Amino acid sequence: MSEHHFTLQGTWQGGREGTGSIQTTGFSSTISIPANMRGPGEGTNPEELLLSAAASCYLITLGILLKKRNLPVQTIHLESEGIAVVDPVLRYDRIIHRPKIILQNPTNEQSGLALALAKDAEINCMVSNAMRGNVLFHVEPQVETVSF
């Protein structure tokens, strides 16, 4: 078994109204509690970061699956939505991925395969698998066709 290590450095000053920062090899940001949760709303927050991790993993996985099947993909657009609930404490409840896969002159079979792979990508995503059992995942894919 091979291991892959990821590191992050962070700082924080203050309590609920405080701010901090995080930095990884390819990312840095100010962090705070979101304004809609009675925080200062500066930079990003854990809720957005968790959604970003799930969405970017899903998007990359989908791209890999579509490429492996040699589908005529022009581009993939993704909107992902994270929903948190208080039940009785605040927790992430579900994430909905809404990929729009743009295919160039696909056959009906290719369009159907793209829709199926959109569902498979969530099952194969490392981040989704780490959260599964605690967070529900839904995929609402669309395929659009462009002609050249």
Coordinates of N, CA and C in Angstrom, one line a residue:
M1 N 0.9 -1.2 0.0 CA 0.0 0.0 0.0 C 0.9 1.2 0.0
S2 N 0.6 2.2 -0.9 CA 1.4 3.4 -0.9 C 0.6 4.5 -0.2
E3 N 1.3 5.4 0.4 CA 0.7 6.5 1.2 C 0.9 7.8 0.4
H4 N 0.0 8.7 0.5 CA 0.1 10.1 0.0 C -0.2 11.0 1.2
H5 N 0.8 11.9 1.4 CA 0.6 12.8 2.6 C 0.3 14.2 2.1
F6 N -0.6 14.9 2.8 CA -1.0 16.3 2.5 C -0.9 17.1 3.7
T7 N -0.3 18.3 3.6 CA -0.1 19.1 4.8 C -0.8 20.5 4.7
L8 N -1.1 21.1 5.8 CA -1.7 22.4 5.8 C -1.1 23.1 7.1
Q9 N -0.8 24.4 6.9 CA -0.4 25.2 8.1 C -1.6 26.2 8.3
G10 N -1.8 26.5 9.6 CA -2.9 27.5 9.8 C -2.6 28.3 11.1
T11 N -3.3 29.5 11.1 CA -3.2 30.3 12.3 C -4.7 30.8 12.6
W12 N -4.9 31.2 13.8 CA -6.3 31.7 14.2 C -6.1 32.7 15.4
Q13 N -6.8 33.8 15.3 CA -6.8 34.8 16.4 C -8.2 35.2 16.7
G14 N -8.6 35.1 18.0 CA -9.9 35.5 18.4 C -10.8 34.3 18.6
G15 N -12.1 34.6 18.9 CA -13.1 33.6 19.1 C -14.0 33.5 17.9
R16 N -15.3 33.6 18.1 CA -16.3 33.5 17.1 C -16.1 34.6 16.1
E17 N -15.7 35.8 16.5 CA -15.5 36.9 15.6 C -14.1 37.0 15.0
G18 N -13.3 36.0 15.3 CA -11.9 36.0 14.9 C -11.7 35.6 13.4
T19 N -10.5 35.7 13.0 CA -10.1 35.3 11.7 C -8.8 34.6 11.7
G20 N -8.5 33.9 10.7 CA -7.3 33.1 10.6 C -6.8 33.0 9.2
S21 N -5.9 32.1 9.0 CA -5.4 31.8 7.6 C -5.0 30.4 7.5
I22 N -5.1 29.8 6.3 CA -4.6 28.5 6.0 C -3.8 28.5 4.8
Q23 N -2.8 27.6 4.7 CA -2.0 27.5 3.5 C -1.5 26.1 3.3
T24 N -1.7 25.7 2.0 CA -1.1 24.4 1.5 C -0.2 24.7 0.4
T25 N 0.3 23.7 -0.2 CA 1.3 23.9 -1.3 C 0.7 24.8 -2.4
G26 N -0.6 24.5 -2.8 CA -1.2 25.2 -3.9 C -2.3 26.2 -3.6
F27 N -2.5 26.5 -2.3 CA -3.7 27.2 -1.9 C -3.4 28.0 -0.6
S28 N -3.9 29.2 -0.5 CA -3.9 30.0 0.8 C -5.1 30.8 0.8
S29 N -5.6 31.0 2.0 CA -6.8 31.8 2.2 C -7.0 32.3 3.6
T30 N -7.7 33.4 3.8 CA -8.2 33.9 5.1 C -9.3 33.0 5.4
I31 N -9.6 32.7 6.6 CA -10.7 31.9 7.1 C -11.4 32.6 8.2
S32 N -12.7 32.4 8.3 CA -13.6 32.9 9.4 C -14.9 32.2 9.3
I33 N -15.7 32.4 10.3 CA -17.1 31.9 10.3 C -17.9 32.7 9.3
P34 N -18.7 32.1 8.5 CA -19.5 32.8 7.5 C -20.4 33.9 8.1
A35 N -20.7 34.9 7.4 CA -21.6 36.0 7.9 C -23.0 35.5 8.2
N36 N -23.5 34.5 7.4 CA -24.8 34.0 7.6 C -24.9 33.1 8.8
M37 N -23.7 32.9 9.5 CA -23.7 32.1 10.7 C -23.2 33.0 11.8
R38 N -23.3 34.3 11.7 CA -23.0 35.3 12.7 C -21.5 35.4 12.9
G39 N -20.7 35.2 11.9 CA -19.3 35.5 11.9 C -18.9 36.6 11.0
P40 N -17.6 37.0 10.9 CA -17.2 38.1 10.1 C -17.3 37.9 8.6
G41 N -17.3 36.7 8.2 CA -17.5 36.4 6.7 C -16.3 36.8 5.9
E42 N -15.1 36.7 6.5 CA -13.9 37.0 5.7 C -13.2 35.8 5.1
G43 N -12.8 35.9 3.9 CA -12.2 34.7 3.2 C -13.2 33.6 3.1
T44 N -12.7 32.4 3.2 CA -13.5 31.2 3.1 C -13.8 30.6 4.5
N45 N -14.5 29.5 4.5 CA -14.8 28.9 5.8 C -14.8 27.3 5.6
P46 N -14.9 26.6 6.7 CA -14.8 25.2 6.6 C -16.0 24.6 5.8
E47 N -17.1 25.2 5.8 CA -18.3 24.7 5.0 C -18.0 24.8 3.5
E48 N -17.4 25.9 3.1 CA -17.1 26.1 1.7 C -15.9 25.2 1.3
L49 N -15.0 25.0 2.2 CA -13.8 24.2 1.9 C -14.2 22.7 1.8
L50 N -15.1 22.2 2.6 CA -15.6 20.9 2.5 C -16.3 20.7 1.2
L51 N -17.1 21.6 0.8 CA -17.8 21.6 -0.5 C -16.8 21.6 -1.6
S52 N -15.8 22.5 -1.5 CA -14.8 22.6 -2.5 C -14.0 21.3 -2.7
A53 N -13.7 20.6 -1.6 CA -13.0 19.4 -1.7 C -13.8 18.3 -2.4
A54 N -15.1 18.2 -2.0 CA -16.0 17.2 -2.6 C -16.2 17.5 -4.1
A55 N -16.4 18.8 -4.4 CA -16.7 19.2 -5.8 C -15.5 19.0 -6.7
S56 N -14.3 19.4 -6.2 CA -13.1 19.3 -7.1 C -12.8 17.9 -7.3
C57 N -12.9 17.0 -6.3 CA -12.6 15.6 -6.4 C -13.6 15.0 -7.4
Y58 N -14.9 15.3 -7.3 CA -15.9 14.8 -8.2 C -15.6 15.2 -9.6
L59 N -15.3 16.5 -9.8 CA -15.0 17.0 -11.2 C -13.8 16.4 -11.8
I60 N -12.7 16.2 -11.1 CA -11.5 15.5 -11.6 C -11.8 14.1 -11.9
T61 N -12.5 13.4 -11.0 CA -12.9 12.0 -11.2 C -13.8 11.8 -12.5
L62 N -14.7 12.7 -12.6 CA -15.6 12.7 -13.8 C -14.8 12.9 -15.1
G63 N -13.9 13.8 -15.1 CA -13.0 14.1 -16.2 C -12.2 12.9 -16.6
I64 N -11.7 12.2 -15.6 CA -10.9 11.0 -15.8 C -11.7 9.9 -16.4
L65 N -12.9 9.7 -15.9 CA -13.8 8.6 -16.4 C -14.3 8.9 -17.8
L66 N -14.6 10.1 -18.1 CA -15.0 10.4 -19.5 C -13.9 10.3 -20.5
K67 N -12.7 10.7 -20.1 CA -11.5 10.5 -20.9 C -11.2 9.0 -21.2
K68 N -11.3 8.2 -20.2 CA -11.0 6.8 -20.3 C -11.9 6.1 -21.3
R69 N -13.1 6.6 -21.5 CA -14.1 6.0 -22.4 C -14.1 6.8 -23.7
N70 N -13.1 7.7 -23.9 CA -12.9 8.4 -25.2 C -14.2 9.1 -25.7
L71 N -14.9 9.7 -24.8 CA -16.1 10.4 -25.1 C -15.7 11.8 -25.7
P72 N -16.4 12.4 -26.6 CA -16.1 13.6 -27.3 C -16.4 14.8 -26.4
V73 N -15.8 15.0 -25.3 CA -16.1 16.0 -24.3 C -15.4 17.3 -24.7
Q74 N -16.2 18.4 -24.8 CA -15.7 19.7 -25.0 C -15.3 20.3 -23.7
T75 N -16.2 20.3 -22.7 CA -16.0 20.8 -21.4 C -17.0 20.2 -20.4
I76 N -16.7 20.4 -19.2 CA -17.6 20.0 -18.1 C -17.8 21.3 -17.2
H77 N -19.0 21.6 -16.9 CA -19.4 22.7 -16.0 C -20.0 22.0 -14.8
L78 N -19.7 22.5 -13.6 CA -20.2 21.9 -12.4 C -20.7 23.0 -11.4
E79 N -21.9 22.8 -10.9 CA -22.4 23.5 -9.8 C -22.7 22.5 -8.7
S80 N -22.1 22.8 -7.5 CA -22.3 21.9 -6.4 C -22.9 22.7 -5.3
E81 N -23.8 22.1 -4.5 CA -24.5 22.8 -3.4 C -24.3 21.9 -2.2
G82 N -23.9 22.5 -1.1 CA -23.8 21.9 0.2 C -24.9 22.4 1.1
I83 N -25.5 21.5 1.8 CA -26.6 21.8 2.7 C -26.2 21.4 4.1
A84 N -26.2 22.3 5.1 CA -25.9 22.0 6.5 C -27.2 22.2 7.2
V85 N -27.4 21.4 8.3 CA -28.6 21.5 9.1 C -28.2 21.5 10.6
V86 N -29.1 22.0 11.4 CA -28.9 22.0 12.9 C -29.8 20.8 13.3
D87 N -29.2 19.7 13.8 CA -30.0 18.5 14.1 C -29.3 17.7 15.2
P88 N -29.2 17.9 16.4 CA -29.4 19.1 17.1 C -28.2 20.1 17.0
V89 N -27.1 19.6 16.5 CA -25.9 20.4 16.3 C -25.7 20.6 14.8
L90 N -25.0 21.7 14.5 CA -24.7 22.0 13.1 C -23.9 20.8 12.4
R91 N -24.4 20.3 11.3 CA -23.7 19.3 10.6 C -24.0 19.4 9.1
Y92 N -23.0 18.9 8.3 CA -23.3 18.8 6.9 C -24.3 17.6 6.6
D93 N -25.3 17.9 5.9 CA -26.3 16.9 5.6 C -26.2 16.3 4.3
R94 N -26.0 17.1 3.2 CA -26.0 16.6 1.9 C -25.2 17.5 0.9
I95 N -24.8 16.9 -0.2 CA -24.1 17.6 -1.2 C -24.8 17.2 -2.5
I96 N -25.1 18.2 -3.4 CA -25.7 17.9 -4.7 C -24.7 18.4 -5.7
H97 N -24.3 17.5 -6.6 CA -23.5 17.9 -7.8 C -24.4 18.0 -9.0
R98 N -24.3 19.1 -9.7 CA -25.0 19.3 -11.0 C -24.1 19.5 -12.1
P99 N -23.5 18.4 -12.7 CA -22.6 18.5 -13.8 C -23.3 18.7 -15.1
K100 N -22.8 19.6 -15.9 CA -23.3 19.8 -17.3 C -22.1 19.4 -18.2
I101 N -22.3 18.3 -18.9 CA -21.3 17.7 -19.8 C -21.6 18.1 -21.2
I102 N -20.7 18.9 -21.8 CA -20.8 19.3 -23.2 C -20.1 18.4 -24.1
L103 N -20.8 17.7 -25.0 CA -20.2 16.7 -25.9 C -20.3 17.2 -27.3
Q104 N -19.3 16.9 -28.1 CA -19.3 17.3 -29.5 C -19.8 16.2 -30.4
N105 N -20.9 16.4 -31.0 CA -21.6 15.5 -32.0 C -21.6 14.1 -31.4
P106 N -22.2 13.9 -30.2 CA -22.2 12.5 -29.7 C -23.3 11.6 -30.3
T107 N -23.1 10.3 -30.2 CA -24.2 9.4 -30.5 C -25.1 9.3 -29.3
N108 N -26.3 8.8 -29.5 CA -27.2 8.6 -28.3 C -26.5 7.7 -27.2
E109 N -25.8 6.7 -27.7 CA -25.1 5.8 -26.8 C -24.0 6.6 -26.0
Q110 N -23.3 7.5 -26.6 CA -22.3 8.3 -25.9 C -22.9 9.2 -24.9
S111 N -24.0 9.8 -25.2 CA -24.7 10.7 -24.3 C -25.2 9.9 -23.1
G112 N -25.7 8.7 -23.3 CA -26.2 7.9 -22.2 C -25.0 7.4 -21.3
L113 N -23.9 7.1 -21.9 CA -22.7 6.7 -21.2 C -22.2 7.9 -20.3
A114 N -22.2 9.1 -20.9 CA -21.8 10.2 -20.1 C -22.7 10.4 -18.9
L115 N -24.0 10.2 -19.0 CA -24.9 10.4 -17.8 C -24.5 9.3 -16.8
A116 N -24.3 8.1 -17.2 CA -24.0 7.0 -16.3 C -22.6 7.3 -15.6
L117 N -21.7 7.7 -16.4 CA -20.4 8.0 -15.8 C -20.4 9.2 -14.8
A118 N -21.4 10.1 -15.0 CA -21.6 11.2 -14.0 C -22.0 10.6 -12.6
K119 N -22.8 9.6 -12.6 CA -23.2 9.0 -11.4 C -22.0 8.2 -10.8
D120 N -21.2 7.5 -11.7 CA -20.1 6.6 -11.2 C -19.0 7.5 -10.6
A121 N -18.8 8.7 -11.1 CA -17.8 9.6 -10.6 C -17.9 9.9 -9.1
E122 N -19.2 10.0 -8.7 CA -19.4 10.3 -7.2 C -19.0 9.1 -6.4
I123 N -19.3 7.9 -6.9 CA -19.0 6.7 -6.2 C -17.5 6.4 -6.1
N124 N -16.7 6.9 -7.1 CA -15.3 6.7 -7.2 C -14.4 7.8 -6.6
C125 N -15.1 8.9 -6.1 CA -14.4 10.0 -5.6 C -13.8 9.8 -4.2
M126 N -12.6 10.0 -4.0 CA -11.9 9.7 -2.7 C -12.6 10.5 -1.6
V127 N -12.9 11.8 -1.8 CA -13.4 12.7 -0.8 C -14.8 12.2 -0.4
S128 N -15.6 11.9 -1.5 CA -17.0 11.4 -1.2 C -16.9 10.2 -0.4
N129 N -16.0 9.3 -0.7 CA -15.9 8.0 0.0 C -15.5 8.3 1.5
A130 N -14.7 9.3 1.7 CA -14.3 9.6 3.1 C -15.5 10.2 3.9
M131 N -16.4 10.8 3.3 CA -17.6 11.4 4.0 C -18.8 10.5 4.0
R132 N -18.8 9.5 3.1 CA -20.0 8.7 2.9 C -20.4 8.1 4.3
G133 N -21.7 8.0 4.5 CA -22.2 7.6 5.8 C -22.5 8.7 6.8
N134 N -21.9 9.9 6.5 CA -22.2 11.1 7.3 C -22.9 12.1 6.5
V135 N -22.6 12.1 5.2 CA -23.2 13.1 4.2 C -23.8 12.3 3.1
L136 N -25.0 12.8 2.7 CA -25.6 12.2 1.5 C -25.2 12.9 0.2
F137 N -25.0 12.1 -0.8 CA -24.6 12.7 -2.1 C -25.7 12.4 -3.2
H138 N -26.0 13.5 -4.0 CA -26.9 13.4 -5.1 C -26.2 13.9 -6.3
V139 N -26.4 13.3 -7.5 CA -25.9 13.8 -8.7 C -27.1 14.0 -9.7
E140 N -27.1 15.2 -10.2 CA -28.2 15.6 -11.2 C -27.5 16.1 -12.5
P141 N -27.1 15.1 -13.3 CA -26.3 15.4 -14.5 C -27.2 15.8 -15.7
Q142 N -26.5 16.6 -16.6 CA -27.1 17.0 -17.8 C -26.0 16.8 -18.9
V143 N -26.5 16.4 -20.1 CA -25.6 16.3 -21.3 C -26.1 17.3 -22.3
E144 N -25.3 18.2 -22.8 CA -25.6 19.1 -23.9 C -24.7 18.7 -25.1
T145 N -25.3 18.9 -26.3 CA -24.6 18.6 -27.5 C -24.2 19.9 -28.3
V146 N -23.0 19.9 -28.8 CA -22.6 21.0 -29.7 C -22.2 20.3 -31.0
S147 N -22.5 21.0 -32.1 CA -22.2 20.4 -33.4 C -21.1 21.3 -34.0
F148 N -20.2 20.6 -34.7 CA -19.1 21.3 -35.4 C -19.1 20.9 -36.9

